[in-house]
Short mmCIF file of C-alpha atoms (C1' of nucleotides) in Angstrom, two decimals:
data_model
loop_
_atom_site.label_atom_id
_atom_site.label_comp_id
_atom_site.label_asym_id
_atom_site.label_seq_id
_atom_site.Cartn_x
_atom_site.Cartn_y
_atom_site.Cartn_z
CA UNK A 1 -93.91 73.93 30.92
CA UNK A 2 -90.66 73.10 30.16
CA UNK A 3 -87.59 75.04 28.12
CA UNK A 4 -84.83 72.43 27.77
CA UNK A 5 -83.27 73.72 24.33
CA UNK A 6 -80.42 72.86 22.58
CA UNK A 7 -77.03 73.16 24.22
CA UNK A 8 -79.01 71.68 27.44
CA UNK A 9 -77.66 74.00 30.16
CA UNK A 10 -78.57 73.25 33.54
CA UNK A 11 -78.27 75.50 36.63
CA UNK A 12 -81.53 75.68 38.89
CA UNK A 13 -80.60 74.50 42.50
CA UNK A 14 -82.26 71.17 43.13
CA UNK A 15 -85.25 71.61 45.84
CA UNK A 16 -86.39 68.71 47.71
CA UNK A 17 -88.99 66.31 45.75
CA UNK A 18 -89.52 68.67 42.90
CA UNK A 19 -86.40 68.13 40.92
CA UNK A 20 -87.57 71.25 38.44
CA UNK A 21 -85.29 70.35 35.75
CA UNK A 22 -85.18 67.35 35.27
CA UNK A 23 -85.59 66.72 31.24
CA UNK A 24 -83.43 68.95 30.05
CA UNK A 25 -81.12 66.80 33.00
CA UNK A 26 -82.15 63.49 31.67
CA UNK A 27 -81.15 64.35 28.22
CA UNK A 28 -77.92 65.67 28.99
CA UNK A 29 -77.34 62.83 30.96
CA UNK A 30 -78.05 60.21 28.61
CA UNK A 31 -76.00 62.11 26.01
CA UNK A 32 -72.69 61.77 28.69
CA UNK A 33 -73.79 58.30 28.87
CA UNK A 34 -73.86 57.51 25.34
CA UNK A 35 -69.87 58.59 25.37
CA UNK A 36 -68.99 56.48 28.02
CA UNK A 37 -69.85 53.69 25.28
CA UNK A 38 -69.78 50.81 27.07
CA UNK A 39 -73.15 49.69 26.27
CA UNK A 40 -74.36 50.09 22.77
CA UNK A 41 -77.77 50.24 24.13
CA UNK A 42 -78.61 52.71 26.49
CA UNK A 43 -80.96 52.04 29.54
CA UNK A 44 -83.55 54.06 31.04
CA UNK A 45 -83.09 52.58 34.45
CA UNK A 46 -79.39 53.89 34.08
CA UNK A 47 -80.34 57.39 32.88
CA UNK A 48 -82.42 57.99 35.87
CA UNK A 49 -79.47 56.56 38.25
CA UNK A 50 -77.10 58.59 37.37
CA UNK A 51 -79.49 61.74 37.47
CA UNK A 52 -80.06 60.57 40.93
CA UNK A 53 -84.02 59.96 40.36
CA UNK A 54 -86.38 57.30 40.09
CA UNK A 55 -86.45 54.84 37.26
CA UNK A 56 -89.97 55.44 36.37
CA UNK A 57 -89.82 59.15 36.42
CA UNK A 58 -88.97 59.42 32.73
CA UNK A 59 -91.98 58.58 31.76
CA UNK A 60 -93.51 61.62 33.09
CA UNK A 61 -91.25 63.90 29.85
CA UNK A 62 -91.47 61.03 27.82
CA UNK A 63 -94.13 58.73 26.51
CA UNK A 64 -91.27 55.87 26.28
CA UNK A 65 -87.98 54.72 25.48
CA UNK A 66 -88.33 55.79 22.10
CA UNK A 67 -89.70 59.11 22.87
CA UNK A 68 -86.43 59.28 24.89
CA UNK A 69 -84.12 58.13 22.11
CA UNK A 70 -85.39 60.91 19.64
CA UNK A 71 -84.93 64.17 21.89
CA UNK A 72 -81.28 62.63 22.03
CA UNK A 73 -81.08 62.43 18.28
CA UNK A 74 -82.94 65.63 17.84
CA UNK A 75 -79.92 67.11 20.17
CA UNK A 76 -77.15 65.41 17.94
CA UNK A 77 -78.97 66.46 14.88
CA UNK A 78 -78.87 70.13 16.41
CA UNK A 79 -75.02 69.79 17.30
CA UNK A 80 -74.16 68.18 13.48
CA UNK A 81 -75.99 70.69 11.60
CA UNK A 82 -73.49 73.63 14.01
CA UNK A 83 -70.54 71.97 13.16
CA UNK A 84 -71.37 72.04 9.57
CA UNK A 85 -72.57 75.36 9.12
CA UNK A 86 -69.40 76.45 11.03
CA UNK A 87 -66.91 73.96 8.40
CA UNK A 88 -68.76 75.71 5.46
CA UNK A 89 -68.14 79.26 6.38
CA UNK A 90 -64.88 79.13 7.70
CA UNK A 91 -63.56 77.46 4.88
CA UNK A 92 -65.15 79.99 2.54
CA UNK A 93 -67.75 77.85 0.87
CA UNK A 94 -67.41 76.37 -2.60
CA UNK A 95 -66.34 73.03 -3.74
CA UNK A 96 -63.50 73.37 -0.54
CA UNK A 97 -66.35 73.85 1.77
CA UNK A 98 -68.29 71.17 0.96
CA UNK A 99 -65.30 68.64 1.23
CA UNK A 100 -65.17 70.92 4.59
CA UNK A 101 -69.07 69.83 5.55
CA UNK A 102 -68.20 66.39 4.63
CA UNK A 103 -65.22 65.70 6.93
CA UNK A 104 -66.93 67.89 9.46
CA UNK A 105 -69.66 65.14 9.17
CA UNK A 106 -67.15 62.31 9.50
CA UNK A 107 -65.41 64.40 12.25
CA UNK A 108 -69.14 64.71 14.62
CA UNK A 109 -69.80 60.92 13.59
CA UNK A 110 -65.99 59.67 15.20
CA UNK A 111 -66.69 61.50 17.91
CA UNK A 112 -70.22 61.37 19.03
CA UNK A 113 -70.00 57.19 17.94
CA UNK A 114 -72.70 55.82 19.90
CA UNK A 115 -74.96 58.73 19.30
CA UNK A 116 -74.54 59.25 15.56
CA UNK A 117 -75.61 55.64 15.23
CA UNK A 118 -78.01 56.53 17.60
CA UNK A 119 -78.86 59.07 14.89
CA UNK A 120 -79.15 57.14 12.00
CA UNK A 121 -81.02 54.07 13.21
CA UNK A 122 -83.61 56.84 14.32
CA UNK A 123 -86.85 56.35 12.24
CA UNK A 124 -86.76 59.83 11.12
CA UNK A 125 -90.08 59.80 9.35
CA UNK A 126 -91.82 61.30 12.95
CA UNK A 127 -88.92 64.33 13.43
CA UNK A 128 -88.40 64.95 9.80
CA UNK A 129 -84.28 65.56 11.08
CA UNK A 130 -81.69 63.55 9.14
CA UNK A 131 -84.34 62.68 6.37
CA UNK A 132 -84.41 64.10 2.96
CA UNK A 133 -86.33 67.34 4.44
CA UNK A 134 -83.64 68.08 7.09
CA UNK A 135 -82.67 71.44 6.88
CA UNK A 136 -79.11 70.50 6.27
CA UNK A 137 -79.57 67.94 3.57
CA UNK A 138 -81.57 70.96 1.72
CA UNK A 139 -78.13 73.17 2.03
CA UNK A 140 -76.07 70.33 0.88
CA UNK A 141 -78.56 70.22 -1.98
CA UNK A 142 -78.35 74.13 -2.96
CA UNK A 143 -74.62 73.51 -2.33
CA UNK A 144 -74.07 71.43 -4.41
CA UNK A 145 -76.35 72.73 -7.29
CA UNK A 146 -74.62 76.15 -7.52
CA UNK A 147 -70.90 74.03 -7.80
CA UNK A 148 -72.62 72.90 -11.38
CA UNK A 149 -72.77 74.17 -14.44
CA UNK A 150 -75.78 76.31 -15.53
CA UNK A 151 -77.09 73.24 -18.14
CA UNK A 152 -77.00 70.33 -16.03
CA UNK A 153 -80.35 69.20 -15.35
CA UNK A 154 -82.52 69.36 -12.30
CA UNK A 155 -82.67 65.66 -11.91
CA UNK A 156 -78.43 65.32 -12.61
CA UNK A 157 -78.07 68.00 -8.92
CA UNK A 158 -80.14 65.99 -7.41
CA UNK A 159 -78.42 63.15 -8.30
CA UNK A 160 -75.20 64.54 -7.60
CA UNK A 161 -76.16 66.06 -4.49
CA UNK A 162 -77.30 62.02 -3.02
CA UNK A 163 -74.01 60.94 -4.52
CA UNK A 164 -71.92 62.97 -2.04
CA UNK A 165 -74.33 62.52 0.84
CA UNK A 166 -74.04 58.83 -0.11
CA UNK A 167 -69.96 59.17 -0.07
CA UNK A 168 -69.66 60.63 3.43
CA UNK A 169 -72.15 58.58 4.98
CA UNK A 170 -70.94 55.72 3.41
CA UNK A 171 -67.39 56.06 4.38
CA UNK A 172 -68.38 57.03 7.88
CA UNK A 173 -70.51 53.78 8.36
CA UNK A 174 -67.93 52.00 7.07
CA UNK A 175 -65.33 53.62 9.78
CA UNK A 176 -67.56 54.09 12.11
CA UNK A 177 -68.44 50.48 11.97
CA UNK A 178 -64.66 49.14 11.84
CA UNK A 179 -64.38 47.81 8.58
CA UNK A 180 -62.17 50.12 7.71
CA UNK A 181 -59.40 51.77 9.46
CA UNK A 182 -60.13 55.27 11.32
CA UNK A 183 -57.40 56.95 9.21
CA UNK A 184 -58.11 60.72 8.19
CA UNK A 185 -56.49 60.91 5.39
CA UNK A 186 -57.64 58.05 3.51
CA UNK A 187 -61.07 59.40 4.47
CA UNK A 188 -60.30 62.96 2.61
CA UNK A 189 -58.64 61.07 -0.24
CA UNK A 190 -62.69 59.46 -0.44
CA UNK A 191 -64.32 62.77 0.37
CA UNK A 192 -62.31 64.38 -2.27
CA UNK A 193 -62.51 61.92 -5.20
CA UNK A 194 -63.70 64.44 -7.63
CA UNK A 195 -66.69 63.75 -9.73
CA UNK A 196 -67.44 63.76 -13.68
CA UNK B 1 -90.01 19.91 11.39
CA UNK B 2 -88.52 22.85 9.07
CA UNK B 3 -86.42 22.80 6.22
CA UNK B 4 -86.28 26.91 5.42
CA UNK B 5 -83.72 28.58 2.69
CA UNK B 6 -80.82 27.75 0.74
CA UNK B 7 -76.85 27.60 2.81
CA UNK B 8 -78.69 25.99 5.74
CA UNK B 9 -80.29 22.45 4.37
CA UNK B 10 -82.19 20.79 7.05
CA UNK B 11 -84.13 17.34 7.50
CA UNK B 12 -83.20 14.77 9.58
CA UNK B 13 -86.43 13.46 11.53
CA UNK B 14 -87.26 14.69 14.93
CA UNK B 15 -86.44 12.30 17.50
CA UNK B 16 -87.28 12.85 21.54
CA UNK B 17 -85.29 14.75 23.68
CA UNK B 18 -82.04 15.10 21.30
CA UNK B 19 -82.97 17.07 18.30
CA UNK B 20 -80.38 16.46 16.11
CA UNK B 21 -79.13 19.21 14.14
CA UNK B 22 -80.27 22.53 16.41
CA UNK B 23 -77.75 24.23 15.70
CA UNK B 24 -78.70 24.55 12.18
CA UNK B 25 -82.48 25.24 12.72
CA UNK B 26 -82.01 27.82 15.36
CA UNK B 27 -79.54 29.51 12.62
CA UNK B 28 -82.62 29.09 9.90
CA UNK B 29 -85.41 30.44 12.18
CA UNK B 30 -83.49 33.34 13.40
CA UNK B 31 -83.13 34.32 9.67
CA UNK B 32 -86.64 34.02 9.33
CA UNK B 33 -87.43 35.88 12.32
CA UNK B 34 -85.52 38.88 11.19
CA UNK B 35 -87.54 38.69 7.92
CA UNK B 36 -90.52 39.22 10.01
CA UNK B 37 -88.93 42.45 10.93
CA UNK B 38 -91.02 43.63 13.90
CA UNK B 39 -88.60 43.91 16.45
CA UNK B 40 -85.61 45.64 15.24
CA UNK B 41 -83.93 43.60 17.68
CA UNK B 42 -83.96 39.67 18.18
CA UNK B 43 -84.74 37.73 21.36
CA UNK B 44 -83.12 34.29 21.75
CA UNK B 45 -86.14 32.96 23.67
CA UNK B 46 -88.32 34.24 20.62
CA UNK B 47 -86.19 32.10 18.05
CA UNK B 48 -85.92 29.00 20.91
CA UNK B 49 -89.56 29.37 21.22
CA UNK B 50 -89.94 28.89 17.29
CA UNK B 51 -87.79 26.28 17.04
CA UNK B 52 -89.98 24.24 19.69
CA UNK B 53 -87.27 24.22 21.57
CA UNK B 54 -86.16 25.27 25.64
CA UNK B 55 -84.89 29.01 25.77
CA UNK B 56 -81.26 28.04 27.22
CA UNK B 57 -80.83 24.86 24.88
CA UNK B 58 -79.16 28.02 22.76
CA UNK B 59 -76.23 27.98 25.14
CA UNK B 60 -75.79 24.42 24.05
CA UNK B 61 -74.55 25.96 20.43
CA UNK B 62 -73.66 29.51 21.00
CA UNK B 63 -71.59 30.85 24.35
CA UNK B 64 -73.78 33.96 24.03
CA UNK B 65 -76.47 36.25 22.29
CA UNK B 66 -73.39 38.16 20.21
CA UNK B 67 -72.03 34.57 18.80
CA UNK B 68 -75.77 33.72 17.60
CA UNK B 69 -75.94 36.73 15.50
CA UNK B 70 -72.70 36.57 14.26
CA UNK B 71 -73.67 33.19 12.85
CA UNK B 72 -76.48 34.55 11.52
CA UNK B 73 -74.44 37.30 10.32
CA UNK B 74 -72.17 34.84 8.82
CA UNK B 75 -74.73 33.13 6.66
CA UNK B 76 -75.68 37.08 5.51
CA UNK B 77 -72.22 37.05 4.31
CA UNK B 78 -72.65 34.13 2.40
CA UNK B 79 -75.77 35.23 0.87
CA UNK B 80 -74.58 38.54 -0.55
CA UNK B 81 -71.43 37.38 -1.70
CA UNK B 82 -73.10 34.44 -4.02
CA UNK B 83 -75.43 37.28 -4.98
CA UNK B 84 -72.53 39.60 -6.07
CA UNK B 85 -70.84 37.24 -7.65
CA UNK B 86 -73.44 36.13 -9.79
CA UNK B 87 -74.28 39.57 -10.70
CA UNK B 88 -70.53 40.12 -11.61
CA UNK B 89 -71.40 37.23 -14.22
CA UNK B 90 -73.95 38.07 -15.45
CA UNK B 91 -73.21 41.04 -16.34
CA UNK B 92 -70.58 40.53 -18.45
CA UNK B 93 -67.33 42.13 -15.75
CA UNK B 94 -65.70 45.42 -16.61
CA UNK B 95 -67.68 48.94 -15.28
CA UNK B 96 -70.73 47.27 -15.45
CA UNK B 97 -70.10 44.27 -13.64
CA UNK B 98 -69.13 46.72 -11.05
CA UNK B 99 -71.91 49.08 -10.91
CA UNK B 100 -74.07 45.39 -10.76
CA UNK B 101 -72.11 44.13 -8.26
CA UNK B 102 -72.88 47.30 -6.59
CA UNK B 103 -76.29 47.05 -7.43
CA UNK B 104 -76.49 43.53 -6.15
CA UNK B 105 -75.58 45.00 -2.64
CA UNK B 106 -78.34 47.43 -2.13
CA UNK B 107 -80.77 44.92 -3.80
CA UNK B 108 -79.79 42.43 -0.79
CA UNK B 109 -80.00 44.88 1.41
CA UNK B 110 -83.44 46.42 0.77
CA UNK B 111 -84.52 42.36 0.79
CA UNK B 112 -83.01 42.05 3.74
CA UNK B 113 -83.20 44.85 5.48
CA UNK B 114 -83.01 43.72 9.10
CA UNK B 115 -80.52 41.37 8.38
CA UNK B 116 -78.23 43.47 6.37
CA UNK B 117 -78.14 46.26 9.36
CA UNK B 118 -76.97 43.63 11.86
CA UNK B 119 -74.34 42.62 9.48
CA UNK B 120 -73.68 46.16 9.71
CA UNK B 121 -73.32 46.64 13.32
CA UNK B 122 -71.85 43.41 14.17
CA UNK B 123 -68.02 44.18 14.96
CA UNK B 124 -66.39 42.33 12.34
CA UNK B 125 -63.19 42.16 13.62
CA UNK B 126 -63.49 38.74 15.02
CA UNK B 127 -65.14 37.24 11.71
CA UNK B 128 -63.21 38.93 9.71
CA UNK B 129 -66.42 39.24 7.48
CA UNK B 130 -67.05 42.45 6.15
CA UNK B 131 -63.86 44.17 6.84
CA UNK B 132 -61.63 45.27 4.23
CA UNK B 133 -59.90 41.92 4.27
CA UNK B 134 -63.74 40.09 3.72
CA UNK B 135 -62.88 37.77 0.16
CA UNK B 136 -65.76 40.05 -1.10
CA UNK B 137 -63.70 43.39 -0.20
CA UNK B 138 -60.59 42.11 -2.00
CA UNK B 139 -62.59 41.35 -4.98
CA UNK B 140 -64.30 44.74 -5.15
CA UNK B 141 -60.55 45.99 -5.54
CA UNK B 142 -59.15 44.04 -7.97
CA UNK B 143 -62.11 44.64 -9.87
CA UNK B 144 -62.09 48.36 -9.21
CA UNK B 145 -58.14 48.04 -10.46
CA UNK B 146 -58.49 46.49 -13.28
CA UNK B 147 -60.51 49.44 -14.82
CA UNK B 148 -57.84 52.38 -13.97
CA UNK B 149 -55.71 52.83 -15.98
CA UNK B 150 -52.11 51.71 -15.72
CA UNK B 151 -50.33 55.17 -14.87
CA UNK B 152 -52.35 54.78 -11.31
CA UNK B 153 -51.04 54.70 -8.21
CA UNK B 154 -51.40 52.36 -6.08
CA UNK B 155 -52.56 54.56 -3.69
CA UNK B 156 -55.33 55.87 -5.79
CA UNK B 157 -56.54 52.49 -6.93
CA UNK B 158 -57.41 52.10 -2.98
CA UNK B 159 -58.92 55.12 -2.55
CA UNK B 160 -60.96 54.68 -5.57
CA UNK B 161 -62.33 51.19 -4.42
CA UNK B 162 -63.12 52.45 -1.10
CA UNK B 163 -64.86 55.57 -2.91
CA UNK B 164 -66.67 52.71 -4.87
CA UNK B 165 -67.65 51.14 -1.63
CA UNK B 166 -68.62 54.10 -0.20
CA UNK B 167 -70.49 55.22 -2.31
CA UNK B 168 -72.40 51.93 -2.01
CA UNK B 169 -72.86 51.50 1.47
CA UNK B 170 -73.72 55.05 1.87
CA UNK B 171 -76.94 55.14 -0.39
CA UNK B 172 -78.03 51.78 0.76
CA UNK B 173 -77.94 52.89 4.63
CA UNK B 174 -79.47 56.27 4.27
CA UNK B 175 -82.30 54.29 1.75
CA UNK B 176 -82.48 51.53 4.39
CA UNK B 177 -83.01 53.86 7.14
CA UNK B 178 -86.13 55.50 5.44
CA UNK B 179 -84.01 59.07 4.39
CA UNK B 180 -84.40 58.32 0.98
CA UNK B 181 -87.33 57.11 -0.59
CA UNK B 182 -86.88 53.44 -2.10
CA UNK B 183 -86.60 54.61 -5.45
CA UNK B 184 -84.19 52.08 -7.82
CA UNK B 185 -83.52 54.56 -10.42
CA UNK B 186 -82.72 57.18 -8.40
CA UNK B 187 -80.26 54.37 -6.85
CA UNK B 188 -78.98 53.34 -9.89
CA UNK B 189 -78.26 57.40 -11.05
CA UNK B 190 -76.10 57.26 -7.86
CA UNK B 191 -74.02 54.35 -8.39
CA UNK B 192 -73.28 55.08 -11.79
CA UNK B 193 -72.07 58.64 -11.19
CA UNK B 194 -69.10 58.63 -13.21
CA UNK B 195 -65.67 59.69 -11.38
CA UNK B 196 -62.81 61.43 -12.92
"C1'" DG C 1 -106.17 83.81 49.93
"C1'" DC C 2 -107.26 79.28 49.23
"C1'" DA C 3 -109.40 75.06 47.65
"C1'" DA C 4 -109.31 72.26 43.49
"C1'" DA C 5 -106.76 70.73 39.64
"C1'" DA C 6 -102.68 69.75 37.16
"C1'" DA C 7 -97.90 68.63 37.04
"C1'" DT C 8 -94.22 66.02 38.56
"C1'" DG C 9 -92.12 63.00 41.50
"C1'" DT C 10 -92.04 58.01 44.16
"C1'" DT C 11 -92.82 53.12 45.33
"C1'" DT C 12 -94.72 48.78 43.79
"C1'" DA C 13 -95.46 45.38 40.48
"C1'" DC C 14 -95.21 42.64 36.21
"C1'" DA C 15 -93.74 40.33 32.08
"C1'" DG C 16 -89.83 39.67 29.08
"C1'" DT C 17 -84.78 39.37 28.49
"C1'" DG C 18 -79.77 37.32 28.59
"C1'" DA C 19 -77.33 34.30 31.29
"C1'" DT C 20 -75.76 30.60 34.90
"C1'" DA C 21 -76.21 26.31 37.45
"C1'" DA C 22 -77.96 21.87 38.44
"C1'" DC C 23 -80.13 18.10 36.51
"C1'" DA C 24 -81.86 14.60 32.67
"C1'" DT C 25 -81.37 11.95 28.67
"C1'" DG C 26 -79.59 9.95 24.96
"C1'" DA C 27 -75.37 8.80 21.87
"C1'" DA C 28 -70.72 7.46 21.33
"C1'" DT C 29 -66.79 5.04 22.88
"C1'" DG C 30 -63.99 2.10 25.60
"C1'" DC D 1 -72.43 -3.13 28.29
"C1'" DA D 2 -70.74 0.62 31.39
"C1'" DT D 3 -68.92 4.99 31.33
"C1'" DT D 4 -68.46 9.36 29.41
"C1'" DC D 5 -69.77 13.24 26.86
"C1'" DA D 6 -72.84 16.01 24.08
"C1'" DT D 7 -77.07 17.98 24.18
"C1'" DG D 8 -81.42 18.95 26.02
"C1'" DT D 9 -84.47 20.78 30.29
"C1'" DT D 10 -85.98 23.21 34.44
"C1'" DA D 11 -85.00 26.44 38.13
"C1'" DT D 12 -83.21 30.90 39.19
"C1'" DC D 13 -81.04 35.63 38.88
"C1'" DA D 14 -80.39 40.45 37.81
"C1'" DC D 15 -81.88 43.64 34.69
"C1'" DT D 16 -84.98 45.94 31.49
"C1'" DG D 17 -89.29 48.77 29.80
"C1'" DT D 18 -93.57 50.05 31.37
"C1'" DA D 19 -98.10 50.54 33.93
"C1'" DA D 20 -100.68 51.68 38.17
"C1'" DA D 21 -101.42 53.70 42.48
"C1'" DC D 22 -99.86 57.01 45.60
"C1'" DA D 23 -97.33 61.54 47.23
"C1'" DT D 24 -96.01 66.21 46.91
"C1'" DT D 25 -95.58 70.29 44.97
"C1'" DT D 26 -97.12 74.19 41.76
"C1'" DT D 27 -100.76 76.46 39.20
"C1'" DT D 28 -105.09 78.10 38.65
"C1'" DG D 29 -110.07 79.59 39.34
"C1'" DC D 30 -112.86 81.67 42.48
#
DNA sequence: GCAAAAATGTTTACAGTGATAACATGAATG
DNA sequence: CATTCATGTTATCACTGTAAACATTTTTGC
């Protein structure tokens, strides 16, 4: 039926009434519009404007808004969990490359705003992305259990391992949100605060 | 009519067409509206409606929709300060009073979940609430100062409250957004992480 | 091949929203 | 007590999400 994918890449010459394309278009779309963050809400209505189609035709990709809102996330969730890997293996891994993962996080989150709020307001009990199960919250995990020594406990990783989630999402929010100055440095001095 | 909560006493007797202390009650029912947290998002006409009252009689107290929440926003403030404050008491100051204060926080937050997120989002650059000048902010330093010890910087007692705050912020949003199971232990493990 | 079915697009319509303007009523002030 | 001002109300508007009915392609079964 339809093969939208990740980095959305459209081509496909647009014939007459059949558009062809059109949600891998509508997603890409509303992603450009989330940047141009005027609105912290996005609108269907203006999704389907600017793709030069009907309001109403959305709903024959997606159920509803929310339906919409969640291949979005599902997208950013795709593009995070790139820019992570990538921080983690070019800085050689390590306690270095998860500091790296971290400020990559805070990097995707200053510069994807509206989406990565987008992101996290997401009830992500239906995708299973960004929860506890997420693919990259399990390699944070591992990474962070094989920085510890051999005799700490199960429970004390896991612990640890929510602790520096908890650090860099916390400090993004906070950023993010404008309680706190969008200065880098101050935000490795956080990421780095060593632990124990 | 309604006398709800705590900061926002009510009673004077409804007479006719002037009601005599709106402002006030529309404050009070929004708060209860958000603790009816069905819609993530608040309609003014909802809260006129409950109030018994026109849907633009609103405008009469608040230029717009944005100044409404930020009162309600305001009275959050209010709320979570008294409640850190108290738990700063209580507990008897020095690491523990912090890691209650802290505590306190995500407690308030996981009360008042819909609430709390709006605080979040809410630019707080007008208020002032919130941002690292908030009374509450300045008092999470000082307190985080006082337990370094004298040789630190300046500079590090900063970063370390913000790590603090972090920290904080960061468990109670991921928790609050359903990524982490409500568990308060696991919570409290994460707060009290020891650093250095 | 080609008719029937399925997919994908459009126009129309509706209820709910934030907001403005014009009007009504009551309270405060001279 | 008359005027003024604060505070309430009733239209009205543009916009939103969404459903329903209709149109046009593409796919599929024979």
């Amino acid at each position: 039926m339809n093969e939208n994918s990740n980095s959305v890449n459209i081509d496909q010459k647009q014939r007459g009434y059949h558009h062809g394309n059109l949600r891998a278009v509508l997603v890409s779309e509303g992603l450009n519009a989330l940047q141009e963050k005027d609105a912290d809400d996005i609108s269907l209505r203006a999704v389907a404007r600017r793709t030069g189609v009907s309001a109403t035709s959305v709903y024959r990709h997606f159920p509803d808004k929310q339906a919409f809102v969640e291949a979005l996330c599902a997208e950013g969730s795709r593009m995070l969990a790139a820019a992570q890997r990538e921080a983690m293996l070019s800085s050689g891994g390590g306690q270095n490359g998860l500091d790296a993962t971290g400020l990559a996080y805070v990097n995707f989150a200053l510069a994807n705003p509206t989406l990565f709020r987008l992101m996290s307001r997401a009830a992500p009990s239906e995708t299973g992305l960004g929860g506890a199960k997420d693919p990259a919250m399990q390699e944070l995990m591992s990474n962070v259990a094989t920085l510890l020594p051999k005799d700490v406990s199960e429970e004390r990783r896991r612990i640890r391992a929510l602790h520096a989630w908890s650090v860099v999402h916390g400090i993004t929010m906070l950023v993010l949100e404008g309680r706190l100055p969008r200065d880098i440095e101050t935000i490795k001095g956080v990421i780095q605060t060593p632990v124990d």
